[in-house]
C-alpha positions as a printed NumPy array, in Angstrom:
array([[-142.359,  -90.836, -144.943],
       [-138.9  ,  -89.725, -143.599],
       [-137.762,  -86.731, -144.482],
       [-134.017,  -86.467, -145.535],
       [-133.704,  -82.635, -146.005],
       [-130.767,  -81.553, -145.776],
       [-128.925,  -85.006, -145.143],
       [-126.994,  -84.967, -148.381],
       [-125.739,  -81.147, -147.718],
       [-124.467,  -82.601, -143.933],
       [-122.841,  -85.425, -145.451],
       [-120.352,  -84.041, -147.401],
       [-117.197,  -83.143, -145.557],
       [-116.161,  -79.624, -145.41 ],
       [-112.943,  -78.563, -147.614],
       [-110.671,  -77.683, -145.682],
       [-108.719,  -74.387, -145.849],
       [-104.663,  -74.67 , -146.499],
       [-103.341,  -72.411, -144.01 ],
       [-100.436,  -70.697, -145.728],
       [ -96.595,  -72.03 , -144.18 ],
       [ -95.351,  -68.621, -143.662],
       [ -97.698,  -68.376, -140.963],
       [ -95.74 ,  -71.491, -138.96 ],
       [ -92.2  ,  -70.154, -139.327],
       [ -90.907,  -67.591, -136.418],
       [ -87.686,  -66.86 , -138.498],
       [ -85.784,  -67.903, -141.151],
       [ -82.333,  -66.623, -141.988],
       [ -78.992,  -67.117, -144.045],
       [ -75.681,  -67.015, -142.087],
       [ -72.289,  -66.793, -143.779],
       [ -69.082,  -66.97 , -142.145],
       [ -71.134,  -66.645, -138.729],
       [ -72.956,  -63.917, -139.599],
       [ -76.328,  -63.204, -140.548],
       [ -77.357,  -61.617, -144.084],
       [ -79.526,  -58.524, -144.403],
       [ -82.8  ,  -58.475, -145.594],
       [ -85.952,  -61.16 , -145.212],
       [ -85.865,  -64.435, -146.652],
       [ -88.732,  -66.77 , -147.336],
       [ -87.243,  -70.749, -146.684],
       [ -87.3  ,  -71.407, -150.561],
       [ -85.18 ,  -67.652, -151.08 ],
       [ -83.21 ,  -68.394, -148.469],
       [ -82.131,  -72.182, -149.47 ],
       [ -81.77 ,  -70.448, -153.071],
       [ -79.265,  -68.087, -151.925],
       [ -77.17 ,  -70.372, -149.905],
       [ -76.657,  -72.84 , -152.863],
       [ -75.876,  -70.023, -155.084],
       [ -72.866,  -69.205, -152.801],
       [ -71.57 ,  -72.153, -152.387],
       [ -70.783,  -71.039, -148.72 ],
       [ -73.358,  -70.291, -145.683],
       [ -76.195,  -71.778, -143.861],
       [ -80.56 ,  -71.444, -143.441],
       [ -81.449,  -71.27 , -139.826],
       [ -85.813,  -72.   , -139.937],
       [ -87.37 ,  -71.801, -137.085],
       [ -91.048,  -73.273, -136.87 ],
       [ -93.643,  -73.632, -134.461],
       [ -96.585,  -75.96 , -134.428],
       [ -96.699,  -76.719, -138.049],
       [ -99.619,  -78.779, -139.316],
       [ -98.721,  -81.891, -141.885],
       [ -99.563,  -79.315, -145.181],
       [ -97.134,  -76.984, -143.857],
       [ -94.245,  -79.275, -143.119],
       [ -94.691,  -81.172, -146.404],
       [ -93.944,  -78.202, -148.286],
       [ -91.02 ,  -77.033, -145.449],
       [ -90.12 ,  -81.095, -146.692],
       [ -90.165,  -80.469, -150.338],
       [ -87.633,  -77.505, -149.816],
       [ -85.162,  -78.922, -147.633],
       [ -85.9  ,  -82.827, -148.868],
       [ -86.618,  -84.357, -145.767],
       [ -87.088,  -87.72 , -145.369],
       [ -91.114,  -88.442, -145.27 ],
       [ -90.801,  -90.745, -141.487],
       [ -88.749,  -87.728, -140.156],
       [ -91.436,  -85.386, -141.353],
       [ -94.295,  -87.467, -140.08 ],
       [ -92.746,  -87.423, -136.153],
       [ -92.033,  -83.75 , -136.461],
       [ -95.692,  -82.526, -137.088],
       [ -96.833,  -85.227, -134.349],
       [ -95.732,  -83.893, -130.205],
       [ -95.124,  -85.838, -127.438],
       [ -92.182,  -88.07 , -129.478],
       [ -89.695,  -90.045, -127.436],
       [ -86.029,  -88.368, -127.547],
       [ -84.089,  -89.809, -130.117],
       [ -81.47 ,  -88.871, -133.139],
       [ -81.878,  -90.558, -136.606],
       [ -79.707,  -90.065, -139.618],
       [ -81.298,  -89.765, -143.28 ],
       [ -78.04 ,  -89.822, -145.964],
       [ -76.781,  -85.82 , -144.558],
       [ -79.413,  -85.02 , -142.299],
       [ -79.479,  -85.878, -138.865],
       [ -82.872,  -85.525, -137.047],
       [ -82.923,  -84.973, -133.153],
       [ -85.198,  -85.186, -130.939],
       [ -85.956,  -83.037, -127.869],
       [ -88.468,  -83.021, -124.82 ],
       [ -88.686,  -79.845, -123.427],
       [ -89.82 ,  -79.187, -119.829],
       [ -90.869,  -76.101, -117.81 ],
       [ -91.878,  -75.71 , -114.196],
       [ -95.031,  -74.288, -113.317],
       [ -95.892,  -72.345, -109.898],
       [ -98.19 ,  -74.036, -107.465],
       [ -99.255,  -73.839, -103.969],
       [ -97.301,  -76.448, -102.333],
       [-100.731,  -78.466, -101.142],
       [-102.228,  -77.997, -104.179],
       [-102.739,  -81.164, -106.679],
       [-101.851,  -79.862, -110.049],
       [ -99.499,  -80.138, -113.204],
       [ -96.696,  -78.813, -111.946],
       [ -93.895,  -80.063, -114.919],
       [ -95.469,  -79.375, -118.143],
       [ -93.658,  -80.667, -121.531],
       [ -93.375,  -79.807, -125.293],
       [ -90.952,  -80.842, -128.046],
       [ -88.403,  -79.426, -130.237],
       [ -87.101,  -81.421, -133.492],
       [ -83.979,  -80.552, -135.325],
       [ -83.09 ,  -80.95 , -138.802],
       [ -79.405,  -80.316, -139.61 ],
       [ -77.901,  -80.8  , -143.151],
       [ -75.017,  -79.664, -144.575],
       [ -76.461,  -76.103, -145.513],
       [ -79.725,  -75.972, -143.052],
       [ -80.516,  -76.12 , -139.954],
       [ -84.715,  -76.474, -139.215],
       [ -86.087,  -76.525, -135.748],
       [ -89.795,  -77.276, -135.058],
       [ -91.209,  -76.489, -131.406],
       [ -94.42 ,  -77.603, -130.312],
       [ -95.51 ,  -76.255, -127.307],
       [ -96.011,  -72.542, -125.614],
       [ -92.817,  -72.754, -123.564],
       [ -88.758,  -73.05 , -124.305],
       [ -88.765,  -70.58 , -126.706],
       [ -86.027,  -70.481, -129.275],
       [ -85.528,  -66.614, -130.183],
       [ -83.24 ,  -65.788, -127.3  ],
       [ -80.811,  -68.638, -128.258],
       [ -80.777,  -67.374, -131.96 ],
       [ -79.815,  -64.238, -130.751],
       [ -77.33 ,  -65.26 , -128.23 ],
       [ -75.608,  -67.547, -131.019],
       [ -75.656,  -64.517, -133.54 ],
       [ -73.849,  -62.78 , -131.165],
       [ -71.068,  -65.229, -131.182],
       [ -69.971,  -65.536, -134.598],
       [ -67.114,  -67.728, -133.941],
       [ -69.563,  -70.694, -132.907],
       [ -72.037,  -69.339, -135.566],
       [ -69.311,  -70.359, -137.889],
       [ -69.325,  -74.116, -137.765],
       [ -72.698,  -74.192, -139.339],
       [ -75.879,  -76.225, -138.956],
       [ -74.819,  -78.267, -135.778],
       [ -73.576,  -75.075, -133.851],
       [ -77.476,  -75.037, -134.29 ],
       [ -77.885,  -78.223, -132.884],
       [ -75.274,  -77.938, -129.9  ],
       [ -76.714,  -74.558, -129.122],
       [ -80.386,  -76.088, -129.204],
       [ -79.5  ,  -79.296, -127.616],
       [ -77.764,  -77.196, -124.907],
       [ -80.457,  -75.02 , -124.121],
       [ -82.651,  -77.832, -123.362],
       [ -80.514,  -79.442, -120.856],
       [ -79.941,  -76.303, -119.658],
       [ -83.756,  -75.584, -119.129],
       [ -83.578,  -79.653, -117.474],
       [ -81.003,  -78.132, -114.769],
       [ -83.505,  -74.787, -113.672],
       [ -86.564,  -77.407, -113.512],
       [ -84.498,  -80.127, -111.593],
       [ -83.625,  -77.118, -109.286],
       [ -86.966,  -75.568, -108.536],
       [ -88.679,  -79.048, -107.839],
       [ -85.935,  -79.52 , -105.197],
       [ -87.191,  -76.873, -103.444],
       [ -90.489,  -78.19 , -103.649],
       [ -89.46 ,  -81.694, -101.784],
       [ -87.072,  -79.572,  -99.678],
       [ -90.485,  -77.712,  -98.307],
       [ -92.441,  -81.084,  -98.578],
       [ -90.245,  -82.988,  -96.14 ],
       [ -89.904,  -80.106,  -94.204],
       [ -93.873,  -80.253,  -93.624],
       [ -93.667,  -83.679,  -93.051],
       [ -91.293,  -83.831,  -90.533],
       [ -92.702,  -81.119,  -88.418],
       [ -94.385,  -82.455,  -85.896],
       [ -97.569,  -80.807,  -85.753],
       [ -97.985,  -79.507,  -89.588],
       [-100.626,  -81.255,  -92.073],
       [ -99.52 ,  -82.766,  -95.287],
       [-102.118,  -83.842,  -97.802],
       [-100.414,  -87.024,  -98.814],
       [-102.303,  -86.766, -102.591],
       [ -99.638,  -83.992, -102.968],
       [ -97.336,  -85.918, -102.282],
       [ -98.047,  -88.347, -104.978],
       [ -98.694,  -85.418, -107.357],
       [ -95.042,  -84.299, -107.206],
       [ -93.973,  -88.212, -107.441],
       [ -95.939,  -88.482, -110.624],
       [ -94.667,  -85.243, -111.848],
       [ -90.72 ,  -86.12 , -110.752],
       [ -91.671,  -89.424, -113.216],
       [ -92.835,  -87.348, -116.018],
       [ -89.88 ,  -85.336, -115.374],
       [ -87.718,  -88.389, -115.594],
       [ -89.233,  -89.735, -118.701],
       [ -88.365,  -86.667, -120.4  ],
       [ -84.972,  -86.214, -119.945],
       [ -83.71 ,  -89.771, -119.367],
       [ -84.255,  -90.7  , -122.835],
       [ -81.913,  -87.889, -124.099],
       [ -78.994,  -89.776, -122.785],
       [ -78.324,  -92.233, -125.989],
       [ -78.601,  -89.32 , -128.891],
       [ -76.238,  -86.917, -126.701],
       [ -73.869,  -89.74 , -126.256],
       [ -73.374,  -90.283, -130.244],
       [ -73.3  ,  -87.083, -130.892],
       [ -70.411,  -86.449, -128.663],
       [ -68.531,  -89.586, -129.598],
       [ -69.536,  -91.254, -132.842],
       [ -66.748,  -89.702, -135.525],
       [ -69.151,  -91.707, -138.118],
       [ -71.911,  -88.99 , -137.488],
       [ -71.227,  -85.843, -139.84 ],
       [ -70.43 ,  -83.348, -136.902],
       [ -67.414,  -81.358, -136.746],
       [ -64.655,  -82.646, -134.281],
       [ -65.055,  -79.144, -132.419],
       [ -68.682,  -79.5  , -131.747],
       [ -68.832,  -83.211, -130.97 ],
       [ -66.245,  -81.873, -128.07 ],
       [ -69.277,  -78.991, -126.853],
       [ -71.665,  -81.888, -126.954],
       [ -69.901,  -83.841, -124.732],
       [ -69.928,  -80.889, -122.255],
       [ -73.563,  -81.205, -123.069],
       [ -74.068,  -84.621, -122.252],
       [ -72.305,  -84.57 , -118.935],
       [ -74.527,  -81.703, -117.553],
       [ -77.638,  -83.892, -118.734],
       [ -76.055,  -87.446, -116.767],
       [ -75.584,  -85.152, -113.532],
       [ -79.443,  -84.009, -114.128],
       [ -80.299,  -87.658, -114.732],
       [ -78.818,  -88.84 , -111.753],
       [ -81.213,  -86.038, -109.559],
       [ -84.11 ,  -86.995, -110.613],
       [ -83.385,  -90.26 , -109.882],
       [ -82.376,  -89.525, -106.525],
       [ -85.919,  -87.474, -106.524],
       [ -87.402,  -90.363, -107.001],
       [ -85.528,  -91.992, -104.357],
       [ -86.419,  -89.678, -101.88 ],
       [ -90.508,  -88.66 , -102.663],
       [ -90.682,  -92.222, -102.211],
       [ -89.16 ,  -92.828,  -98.535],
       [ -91.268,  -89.269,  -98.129],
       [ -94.302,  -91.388,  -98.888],
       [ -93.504,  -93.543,  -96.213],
       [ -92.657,  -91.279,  -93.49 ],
       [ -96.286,  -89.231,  -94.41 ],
       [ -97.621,  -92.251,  -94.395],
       [ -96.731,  -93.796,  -90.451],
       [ -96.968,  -90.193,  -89.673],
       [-100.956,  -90.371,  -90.563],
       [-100.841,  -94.002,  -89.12 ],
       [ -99.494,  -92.428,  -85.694],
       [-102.22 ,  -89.484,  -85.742],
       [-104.76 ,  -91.629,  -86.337],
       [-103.791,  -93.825,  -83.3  ],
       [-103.129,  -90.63 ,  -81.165],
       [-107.073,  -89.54 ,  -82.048],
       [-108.636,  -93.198,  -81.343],
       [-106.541,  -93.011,  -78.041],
       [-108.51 ,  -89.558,  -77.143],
       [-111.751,  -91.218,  -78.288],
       [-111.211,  -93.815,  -76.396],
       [-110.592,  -91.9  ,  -73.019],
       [-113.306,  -89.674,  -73.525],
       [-115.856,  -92.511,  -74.369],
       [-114.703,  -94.609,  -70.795],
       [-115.444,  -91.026,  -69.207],
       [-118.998,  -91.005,  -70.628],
       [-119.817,  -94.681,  -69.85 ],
       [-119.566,  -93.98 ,  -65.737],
       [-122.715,  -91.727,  -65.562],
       [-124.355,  -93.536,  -68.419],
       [-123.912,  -97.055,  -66.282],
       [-124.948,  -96.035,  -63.082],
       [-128.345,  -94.003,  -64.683],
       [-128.887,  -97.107,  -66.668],
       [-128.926,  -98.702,  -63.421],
       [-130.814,  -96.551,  -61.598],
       [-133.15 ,  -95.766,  -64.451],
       [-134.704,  -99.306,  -64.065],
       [-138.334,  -99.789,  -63.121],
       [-137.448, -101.968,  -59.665],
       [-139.553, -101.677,  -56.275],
       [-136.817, -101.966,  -54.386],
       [-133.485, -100.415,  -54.899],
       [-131.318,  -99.216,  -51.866],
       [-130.747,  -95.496,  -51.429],
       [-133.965,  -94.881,  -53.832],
       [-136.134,  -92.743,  -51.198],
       [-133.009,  -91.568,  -49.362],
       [-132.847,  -87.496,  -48.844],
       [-129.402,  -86.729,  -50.384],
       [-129.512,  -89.763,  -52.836],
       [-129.136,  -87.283,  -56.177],
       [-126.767,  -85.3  ,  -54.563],
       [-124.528,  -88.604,  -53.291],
       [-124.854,  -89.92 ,  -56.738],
       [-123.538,  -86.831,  -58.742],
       [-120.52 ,  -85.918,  -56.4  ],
       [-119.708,  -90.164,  -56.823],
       [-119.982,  -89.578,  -60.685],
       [-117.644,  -86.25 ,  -60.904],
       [-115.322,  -88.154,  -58.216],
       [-114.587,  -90.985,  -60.686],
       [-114.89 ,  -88.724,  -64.092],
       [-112.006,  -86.627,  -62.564],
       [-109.832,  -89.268,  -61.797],
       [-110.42 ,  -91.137,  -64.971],
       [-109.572,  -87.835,  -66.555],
       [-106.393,  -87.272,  -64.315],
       [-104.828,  -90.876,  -64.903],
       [-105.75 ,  -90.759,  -68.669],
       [-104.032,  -87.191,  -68.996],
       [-100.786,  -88.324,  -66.606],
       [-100.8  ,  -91.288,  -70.007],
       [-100.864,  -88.298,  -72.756],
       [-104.296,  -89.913,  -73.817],
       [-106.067,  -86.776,  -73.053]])
């Protein structure tokens, strides 16, 4: 008989353990006339105090929330439930989307990470930030261990005047910092294609042509995070229907012109790993044909001693100059004589 100890203990699913929200929020604060209230808030005190002044703003700032944690972040700030849904999930396609008040942006981040140039690995890695902005919040979720938002909270506390327009001063300073962080990457992969096609074109320097293709699928990666962006930055900066104030519609489209010039490098990135592919490429094609040109020489070298002691290696009675005195030495100074001048004429032809 089987035995099925155990089995109904092992089938039951393990409960699983709420972790508690305050442990996904990195800070959460009121702002009034551009600046920032005393004290420590938790998102429900901090919504609470706002609405009982009639006046201010919540800044929340979360990172990697699961889906308990941003129902309940949801239930505060009533988000819509498909907005909620992308912002637990990463890897979502750029994109802005308006719920009633709220507008909900999307954001790839990118960050460049330091590699031996011959080296095949990640070398553009990627994360997310989503943006919630209603007219008395402003909630950013970040997924990923890079493009940290604490040093542009404190750079946009310290400027109270911009502080001052509310939620979407959040979002222009946020949307801002990502293009910005687009512009250092675009820069520092430059210098990596600068270097590549600098090793190429050298005439005697090695280029593993997998790297190449490496950096072309990173450049693509690149691209497919920051193209995207174009469409949301371009109605925020001109749609009047969208509720953002006329003065930060005109900082977004400051925004959106730095992203197009960034957009249009990488494209021209694109543009030029790929003729780089090609000149790697015929510059393999013409080492390989420089080496088969040396193994060629060297072979027709070897084949004069080998054909005349194939020759002479043959069981025959009678073969002239077989019992002759200086026979061996005749036949090796004839053998060096027409090695040498093989090996002259092939050298005077750069095959050698």
């Amino acid at each position: 008989m089987p035995s099925f100890r155990g089995q109904g203990r092992a089938a039951m699913p393990r409960p699983r353990i709420p972790v508690p929200t305050a442990r996904a929020i990195v800070d959460c604060a009121v702002y009034v006339d551009g600046q920032r209230l005393p004290g420590r808030f938790t998102h429900a005190e901090a919504l609470a105090e706002v609405r009982s002044r009639g006046t201010g703003f919540v800044w929340l700032g979360l990172h990697d929330p699961d889906e308990t944690q941003m129902a309940d972040i949801a239930s505060t700030f009533d988000l819509h439930p498909l907005a909620v849904e992308d912002a637990v999930k990463s890897r979502q396609r750029p994109k802005l989307e308006r719920y009633d008040d709220t507008l909900f942006l999307v954001l790839r981040t990118v960050s460049y990470v330091p590699h031996e140039m011959d080296s095949v690995s990640e070398i553009v890695e990627t994360g997310d930030i989503m943006v919630f902005t209603g007219p008395d919040f402003a909630v950013t979720v970040r997924h990923g261990e890079h493009t940290g938002l604490a040093g542009v909270r404190r750079e946009l506390e310290d400027r109270a005047d911009q502080l001052s327009h509310g939620p979407y001063a959040v979002l222009h300073t946020v949307a801002d910092h990502v293009v910005d962080s687009y512009i250092e990457v675009a820069a520092l992969v430059e210098n990596d294609i600068d270097e590549m096609e600098e090793a190429v074109f050298t005439p005697r320097d090695h280029v593993s042509i997998e790297s190449i293709y490496q950096l072309k699928r990173e450049v693509v990666e690149l691209r497919r995070a920051v193209n995207p962006l174009a469409a949301p930055l371009r109605l925020l900066a001109h749609n009047p229907d969208l509720p953002v104030p006329k003065e930060i519609r005109r900082y977004m489209r400051d925004v959106s012109d730095h992203h197009t010039t960034v957009a249009e490098r990488i494209s021209d990135f694109d543009e030029s790993l790929s003729e780089l592919v090609g000149a790697a490429m015929a510059k393999i094609t013409m080492q390989q044909s420089t080496d088969m040109r040396k193994i060629s020489a060297w072979v027709a070298i070897a084949a004069v001693p080998t054909m005349v002691a194939g020759v002479y290696g043959m069981n025959f009675d009678h073969m002239p100059e077989l019992r002759w005195t200086y026979s061996y030495g005749v036949w090796w100074l004839l053998v060096l004589a027409v090695c040498i001048g093989l090996f002259i004429t092939f050298r005077r032809n750069n095959w050698l």
